[in-house]
């Protein structure tokens, strides 16, 4: 059924591809205006719809560039507001989006803002910051970012990819050539040289990507100081997994490695959990007779559990999130980091 639907949509993908190609050419030729700024602007993006690891890569950059005064500017996908908003103590996932909310909670020393018009957003931030990190803005070509980091999820890269609406590509694959740095994300720990060669064939010589994998940290309480229960995964434990992310498979694989039994409550990326959906999760948890049981979610999804009505349902249950980070392979890390550091140091205004 999916294959038949894809075939029906291919003519529309052809039209979409022509439109995006012409649009990009107009920007390349200067017929459409891109705005360049006098401070470092790093864009973290991808070519496909859906998660490729932009959030942990953005966090990686914050750690790498912690000597600078950083602002993270996002569109704020999924928020119920419009315009420019600076994250503050009143911010929620509904007002700024789940990923910006995660950045705000995690990095109090970093300015976090959202604006669908990235040019306007940078104009409002540039005077008081050393550099701007743009979250998911590779196709937002009104801004001429000085350094583009383009991400490719390993498993998706191995499969045939189609343009929207038949597939998930936002633009033609050759768009990767606009990026200064390419990063393959979510590689399996067992990836060997032959597996790397298979990926490298997809890129022209001179566009050599770095490789990275996901690393998970210890479980942390969603409602700090309130959750009770066991935060250690043990064999045969019942795990009620709540996700609203594009690709939960790496997380499921990681949890399964502990020998736990996973009951997955899966929703679409950036899904706003309803009271009835949380009630369903709580009922499933309470019906489980096993004493060793726990509710786990992602760090991004945890930002959407702060609604007071949802919080009341979960407050006395063992609800934890599983933090993730990226680890760039040793043979790629020095070059990957140094290219970014060189760009920032050579474009930073006198501080």
Short mmCIF file of C-alpha atoms in Angstrom, two decimals:
data_model
loop_
_atom_site.label_atom_id
_atom_site.label_comp_id
_atom_site.label_asym_id
_atom_site.label_seq_id
_atom_site.Cartn_x
_atom_site.Cartn_y
_atom_site.Cartn_z
CA UNK A 1 0.00 0.00 0.00
CA UNK A 2 2.79 2.43 0.94
CA UNK A 3 4.67 1.66 -2.30
CA UNK A 4 1.54 2.32 -4.37
CA UNK A 5 0.92 5.60 -2.57
CA UNK A 6 4.54 6.61 -3.14
CA UNK A 7 4.19 5.93 -6.88
CA UNK A 8 1.08 8.09 -7.00
CA UNK A 9 2.90 10.93 -5.26
CA UNK A 10 6.06 10.81 -7.40
CA UNK A 11 4.78 13.34 -10.00
CA UNK A 12 4.20 15.82 -7.17
CA UNK A 13 7.70 15.10 -5.87
CA UNK A 14 9.04 15.94 -9.34
CA UNK A 15 7.26 19.30 -9.26
CA UNK A 16 8.47 19.92 -5.71
CA UNK A 17 12.04 19.05 -6.75
CA UNK A 18 11.99 21.50 -9.66
CA UNK A 19 10.63 24.28 -7.43
CA UNK A 20 13.26 23.75 -4.70
CA UNK A 21 16.06 23.46 -7.29
CA UNK A 22 15.07 26.76 -8.94
CA UNK A 23 14.70 28.44 -5.54
CA UNK A 24 18.18 27.34 -4.47
CA UNK A 25 19.68 28.43 -7.80
CA UNK A 26 18.10 31.86 -7.43
CA UNK A 27 19.79 32.18 -4.03
CA UNK A 28 23.09 30.90 -5.44
CA UNK A 29 22.95 33.43 -8.27
CA UNK A 30 21.97 36.30 -5.97
CA UNK A 31 18.51 36.78 -7.52
CA UNK A 32 17.05 36.07 -4.07
CA UNK A 33 18.75 37.99 -1.28
CA UNK A 34 20.53 36.24 1.60
CA UNK A 35 21.49 38.30 4.64
CA UNK A 36 25.01 37.91 5.99
CA UNK A 37 25.92 38.99 9.53
CA UNK A 38 29.14 40.30 11.06
CA UNK A 39 29.33 37.59 13.72
CA UNK A 40 29.67 33.81 13.48
CA UNK A 41 26.42 32.08 12.54
CA UNK A 42 26.45 28.28 12.69
CA UNK A 43 23.52 26.41 11.18
CA UNK A 44 22.67 22.83 12.27
CA UNK A 45 20.37 21.22 9.73
CA UNK A 46 19.46 18.24 7.62
CA UNK A 47 17.95 17.35 4.26
CA UNK A 48 15.07 15.24 5.53
CA UNK A 49 11.93 15.75 7.56
CA UNK A 50 12.28 14.11 10.95
CA UNK A 51 14.95 13.65 13.56
CA UNK A 52 18.57 13.18 12.60
CA UNK A 53 20.10 14.26 15.90
CA UNK A 54 20.08 18.06 15.61
CA UNK A 55 19.38 18.60 19.31
CA UNK A 56 22.39 16.65 20.68
CA UNK A 57 24.60 18.21 17.99
CA UNK A 58 23.49 21.68 19.08
CA UNK A 59 24.31 20.73 22.67
CA UNK A 60 27.69 19.44 21.52
CA UNK A 61 28.41 22.86 20.00
CA UNK A 62 27.45 24.63 23.23
CA UNK A 63 30.04 22.56 25.12
CA UNK A 64 32.66 23.00 22.37
CA UNK A 65 32.21 26.78 22.25
CA UNK A 66 31.64 27.46 25.93
CA UNK A 67 34.23 30.26 25.90
CA UNK A 68 31.83 32.39 23.85
CA UNK A 69 28.55 34.13 24.65
CA UNK A 70 26.12 31.97 22.69
CA UNK A 71 22.55 32.44 21.55
CA UNK A 72 20.53 29.53 20.15
CA UNK A 73 17.83 30.61 17.72
CA UNK A 74 15.12 28.16 16.70
CA UNK A 75 11.87 28.33 14.82
CA UNK A 76 10.23 26.75 17.85
CA UNK A 77 8.46 23.93 16.05
CA UNK A 78 5.18 22.90 17.69
CA UNK A 79 4.77 26.05 19.79
CA UNK A 80 1.40 27.79 20.06
CA UNK A 81 2.84 31.29 19.74
CA UNK A 82 4.13 33.51 16.95
CA UNK A 83 6.98 35.94 16.50
CA UNK A 84 10.18 36.50 18.46
CA UNK A 85 10.21 35.17 22.03
CA UNK A 86 13.15 35.16 24.40
CA UNK A 87 13.09 32.18 26.75
CA UNK A 88 12.70 33.12 30.41
CA UNK A 89 11.30 31.70 33.64
CA UNK A 90 7.77 31.78 32.24
CA UNK A 91 8.67 29.76 29.13
CA UNK A 92 7.05 26.39 28.46
CA UNK A 93 7.14 23.89 25.62
CA UNK A 94 3.86 25.40 24.40
CA UNK A 95 5.27 28.93 24.20
CA UNK A 96 8.73 28.21 22.73
CA UNK A 97 8.71 24.54 21.63
CA UNK A 98 10.10 21.42 23.27
CA UNK A 99 13.68 21.55 21.92
CA UNK A 100 14.27 25.24 22.82
CA UNK A 101 12.79 24.50 26.23
CA UNK A 102 15.31 21.69 26.66
CA UNK A 103 18.17 24.04 25.75
CA UNK A 104 16.88 26.68 28.16
CA UNK A 105 16.63 24.25 31.07
CA UNK A 106 19.98 22.66 30.35
CA UNK A 107 22.13 25.72 29.64
CA UNK A 108 21.24 28.67 31.89
CA UNK A 109 24.29 30.55 30.62
CA UNK A 110 23.05 30.41 27.00
CA UNK A 111 20.41 32.71 25.51
CA UNK A 112 17.58 30.76 23.86
CA UNK A 113 15.13 32.45 21.52
CA UNK A 114 12.55 31.45 18.91
CA UNK A 115 11.45 33.24 15.78
CA UNK A 116 10.16 31.93 12.46
CA UNK A 117 11.92 34.86 10.77
CA UNK A 118 15.57 34.00 11.45
CA UNK A 119 16.84 37.30 10.01
CA UNK A 120 14.73 39.24 12.51
CA UNK A 121 15.80 36.90 15.30
CA UNK A 122 19.51 37.37 14.61
CA UNK A 123 19.06 41.15 14.34
CA UNK A 124 17.58 41.16 17.85
CA UNK A 125 20.32 38.95 19.31
CA UNK A 126 23.52 39.93 17.53
CA UNK A 127 24.57 42.94 19.61
CA UNK A 128 24.87 41.03 22.87
CA UNK A 129 26.32 37.72 21.70
CA UNK A 130 29.53 36.38 20.19
CA UNK A 131 27.85 33.80 17.99
CA UNK A 132 24.45 32.44 16.97
CA UNK A 133 23.59 28.77 16.58
CA UNK A 134 20.64 28.24 14.23
CA UNK A 135 18.66 25.10 14.98
CA UNK A 136 17.22 23.43 11.85
CA UNK A 137 17.70 26.26 9.35
CA UNK A 138 19.59 24.75 6.40
CA UNK A 139 16.66 25.46 4.06
CA UNK A 140 16.10 28.95 5.53
CA UNK A 141 18.27 30.60 2.93
CA UNK A 142 17.30 34.17 3.74
CA UNK A 143 20.12 33.85 6.28
CA UNK A 144 23.59 33.25 4.89
CA UNK A 145 25.08 31.18 7.68
CA UNK A 146 28.86 31.27 7.83
CA UNK A 147 29.14 27.59 8.74
CA UNK A 148 26.59 24.88 7.93
CA UNK A 149 26.69 21.50 9.67
CA UNK A 150 24.50 19.03 7.78
CA UNK A 151 23.38 15.83 9.48
CA UNK A 152 22.53 12.46 7.96
CA UNK A 153 21.06 9.62 9.97
CA UNK A 154 23.02 6.47 9.11
CA UNK A 155 20.11 4.06 8.55
CA UNK A 156 18.12 6.53 6.43
CA UNK A 157 21.17 7.20 4.28
CA UNK A 158 21.37 3.53 3.31
CA UNK A 159 17.78 3.44 2.05
CA UNK A 160 16.40 4.95 -1.17
CA UNK A 161 15.27 8.52 -0.49
CA UNK A 162 12.54 10.45 -2.25
CA UNK A 163 11.56 14.08 -2.27
CA UNK A 164 8.43 15.27 -0.49
CA UNK A 165 5.61 14.30 -0.62
CA UNK A 166 6.54 10.78 -1.79
CA UNK A 167 9.47 10.67 0.64
CA UNK A 168 11.11 12.72 3.38
CA UNK A 169 13.70 14.79 1.46
CA UNK A 170 13.19 18.54 1.81
CA UNK A 171 15.38 19.22 -1.23
CA UNK A 172 17.55 17.34 -3.72
CA UNK A 173 20.34 15.30 -2.13
CA UNK A 174 22.98 17.34 -3.95
CA UNK A 175 22.07 20.20 -1.62
CA UNK A 176 24.63 18.76 0.78
CA UNK A 177 27.33 20.55 -1.23
CA UNK A 178 26.32 23.86 0.38
CA UNK A 179 27.45 22.61 3.79
CA UNK A 180 30.87 23.26 5.30
CA UNK A 181 30.69 20.12 7.46
CA UNK A 182 28.87 16.80 7.09
CA UNK A 183 28.07 14.51 10.03
CA UNK A 184 26.70 10.97 9.91
CA UNK A 185 24.68 10.36 13.06
CA UNK A 186 23.36 7.33 14.96
CA UNK A 187 25.90 4.91 13.51
CA UNK A 188 25.87 1.39 15.00
CA UNK A 189 28.70 0.61 17.42
CA UNK A 190 29.66 -2.29 15.15
CA UNK A 191 30.16 -0.14 12.03
CA UNK A 192 33.27 -1.32 10.19
CA UNK A 193 35.41 0.11 7.37
CA UNK A 194 33.26 -1.50 4.68
CA UNK A 195 30.16 0.05 6.21
CA UNK A 196 31.82 3.47 6.15
CA UNK A 197 32.85 3.03 2.52
CA UNK A 198 29.24 2.32 1.62
CA UNK A 199 28.26 5.70 3.08
CA UNK A 200 31.21 7.62 1.62
CA UNK A 201 30.23 6.54 -1.91
CA UNK A 202 27.21 8.82 -1.65
CA UNK A 203 29.35 11.95 -1.40
CA UNK A 204 31.80 13.57 -3.80
CA UNK A 205 35.50 13.58 -3.00
CA UNK A 206 36.27 16.59 -0.86
CA UNK A 207 32.97 16.26 1.02
CA UNK A 208 34.12 13.74 3.60
CA UNK A 209 31.69 13.35 6.51
CA UNK A 210 32.51 12.68 10.14
CA UNK A 211 30.83 9.76 11.92
CA UNK A 212 29.10 9.86 15.29
CA UNK A 213 27.05 7.59 17.52
CA UNK A 214 24.52 8.10 20.28
CA UNK A 215 25.59 7.66 23.87
CA UNK A 216 23.06 7.42 26.69
CA UNK A 217 23.58 8.77 30.20
CA UNK A 218 22.01 7.69 33.50
CA UNK A 219 18.27 8.02 33.96
CA UNK A 220 17.12 11.29 35.52
CA UNK A 221 13.85 12.12 37.23
CA UNK A 222 11.42 14.14 35.13
CA UNK A 223 9.99 15.81 38.22
CA UNK A 224 13.13 16.42 40.22
CA UNK A 225 12.93 15.37 43.83
CA UNK A 226 9.41 13.98 43.51
CA UNK A 227 9.55 10.68 41.60
CA UNK A 228 9.96 7.53 43.60
CA UNK A 229 10.98 4.13 42.35
CA UNK A 230 13.96 2.35 40.91
CA UNK A 231 16.04 4.31 38.40
CA UNK A 232 18.27 1.35 37.61
CA UNK A 233 17.36 -0.91 34.70
CA UNK A 234 17.37 -4.60 35.59
CA UNK A 235 16.56 -7.73 33.63
CA UNK A 236 12.84 -8.47 33.15
CA UNK A 237 11.83 -5.03 34.43
CA UNK A 238 8.71 -3.63 32.79
CA UNK A 239 9.48 -0.34 31.03
CA UNK A 240 6.62 1.88 29.91
CA UNK A 241 8.24 3.96 27.20
CA UNK A 242 6.57 7.24 26.19
CA UNK A 243 7.92 8.90 23.03
CA UNK A 244 6.94 11.66 20.66
CA UNK A 245 10.08 11.65 18.50
CA UNK A 246 10.73 10.87 14.84
CA UNK A 247 12.81 7.72 15.36
CA UNK A 248 12.62 5.92 18.71
CA UNK A 249 14.29 2.74 17.42
CA UNK A 250 17.82 3.48 18.76
CA UNK A 251 16.34 4.10 22.21
CA UNK A 252 14.29 0.90 22.11
CA UNK A 253 17.38 -1.05 21.04
CA UNK A 254 19.39 0.44 23.90
CA UNK A 255 16.73 -0.39 26.51
CA UNK A 256 16.27 -3.91 25.13
CA UNK A 257 19.96 -4.51 25.73
CA UNK A 258 19.21 -4.54 29.47
CA UNK A 259 16.76 -7.41 29.04
CA UNK A 260 13.75 -5.29 29.99
CA UNK A 261 10.23 -5.69 28.63
CA UNK A 262 9.19 -2.55 26.76
CA UNK A 263 5.59 -1.37 26.46
CA UNK A 264 5.95 1.44 23.92
CA UNK A 265 3.46 4.32 23.83
CA UNK A 266 4.58 5.97 20.59
CA UNK A 267 3.31 9.24 19.11
CA UNK A 268 4.39 11.52 16.26
CA UNK A 269 7.36 13.86 16.53
CA UNK A 270 6.66 16.92 18.78
CA UNK A 271 3.28 15.44 19.75
CA UNK A 272 1.43 17.37 22.46
CA UNK A 273 0.37 14.67 24.91
CA UNK A 274 -3.30 14.82 25.87
CA UNK A 275 -4.76 14.00 29.27
CA UNK A 276 -6.45 10.90 27.84
CA UNK A 277 -3.14 9.64 26.44
CA UNK A 278 -1.41 10.10 29.78
CA UNK A 279 -4.38 8.44 31.52
CA UNK A 280 -3.89 5.47 29.17
CA UNK A 281 -0.21 5.28 30.12
CA UNK A 282 -0.97 5.50 33.86
CA UNK A 283 -3.66 2.79 33.65
CA UNK A 284 -1.26 0.46 31.83
CA UNK A 285 1.38 1.13 34.48
CA UNK A 286 -1.03 0.49 37.36
CA UNK A 287 -2.36 -2.74 35.80
CA UNK A 288 1.15 -4.18 35.63
CA UNK A 289 1.62 -6.57 38.57
CA UNK A 290 5.42 -6.69 38.34
CA UNK A 291 7.01 -4.75 41.20
CA UNK A 292 9.97 -3.82 38.98
CA UNK A 293 8.42 -1.25 36.68
CA UNK A 294 9.25 2.25 35.50
CA UNK A 295 8.09 4.95 33.08
CA UNK A 296 10.77 6.30 30.75
CA UNK A 297 10.61 9.09 28.20
CA UNK A 298 13.08 11.18 26.22
CA UNK A 299 14.54 14.44 27.43
CA UNK A 300 12.70 16.31 24.67
CA UNK A 301 9.38 14.66 25.49
CA UNK A 302 9.87 15.45 29.17
CA UNK A 303 9.52 19.16 28.31
CA UNK A 304 5.91 18.47 27.26
CA UNK A 305 4.95 16.87 30.56
CA UNK A 306 5.06 20.09 32.57
CA UNK A 307 1.34 20.87 32.15
CA UNK A 308 -0.04 20.93 35.70
CA UNK A 309 -2.83 18.44 34.88
CA UNK A 310 -0.39 15.95 33.37
CA UNK A 311 2.06 16.51 36.19
CA UNK A 312 -0.62 15.66 38.77
CA UNK A 313 -1.22 12.30 37.08
CA UNK A 314 2.47 11.35 36.98
CA UNK A 315 3.85 13.08 40.07
CA UNK A 316 3.87 10.06 42.37
CA UNK A 317 5.05 7.58 39.76
CA UNK A 318 8.64 6.65 38.83
CA UNK A 319 8.95 8.81 35.71
CA UNK A 320 12.43 9.26 34.27
CA UNK A 321 14.01 10.53 31.08
CA UNK A 322 17.02 9.10 29.30
CA UNK A 323 19.56 11.80 28.35
CA UNK A 324 21.54 11.37 25.14
CA UNK A 325 24.64 12.93 23.66
CA UNK A 326 26.65 12.41 20.51
CA UNK A 327 30.16 11.01 20.45
CA UNK A 328 32.18 11.72 17.33
CA UNK A 329 34.60 8.98 16.38
CA UNK A 330 38.17 9.65 17.45
CA UNK A 331 39.58 9.70 13.93
CA UNK A 332 37.08 12.43 12.95
CA UNK A 333 36.73 14.48 16.12
CA UNK A 334 39.87 16.64 15.91
CA UNK A 335 39.16 17.80 12.36
CA UNK A 336 35.43 18.27 12.99
CA UNK A 337 36.03 20.37 16.12
CA UNK A 338 38.93 22.36 14.71
CA UNK A 339 37.05 23.42 11.59
CA UNK A 340 34.30 24.88 13.76
CA UNK A 341 36.73 26.54 16.20
CA UNK A 342 38.74 28.04 13.34
CA UNK A 343 35.61 29.48 11.75
CA UNK A 344 34.37 31.04 14.99
CA UNK A 345 37.74 32.49 16.03
CA UNK A 346 38.34 34.02 12.60
CA UNK A 347 34.89 35.64 12.42
CA UNK A 348 34.32 36.74 16.02
CA UNK A 349 34.12 40.44 16.68
CA UNK A 350 36.40 41.96 19.34
CA UNK A 351 34.90 41.03 22.67
#
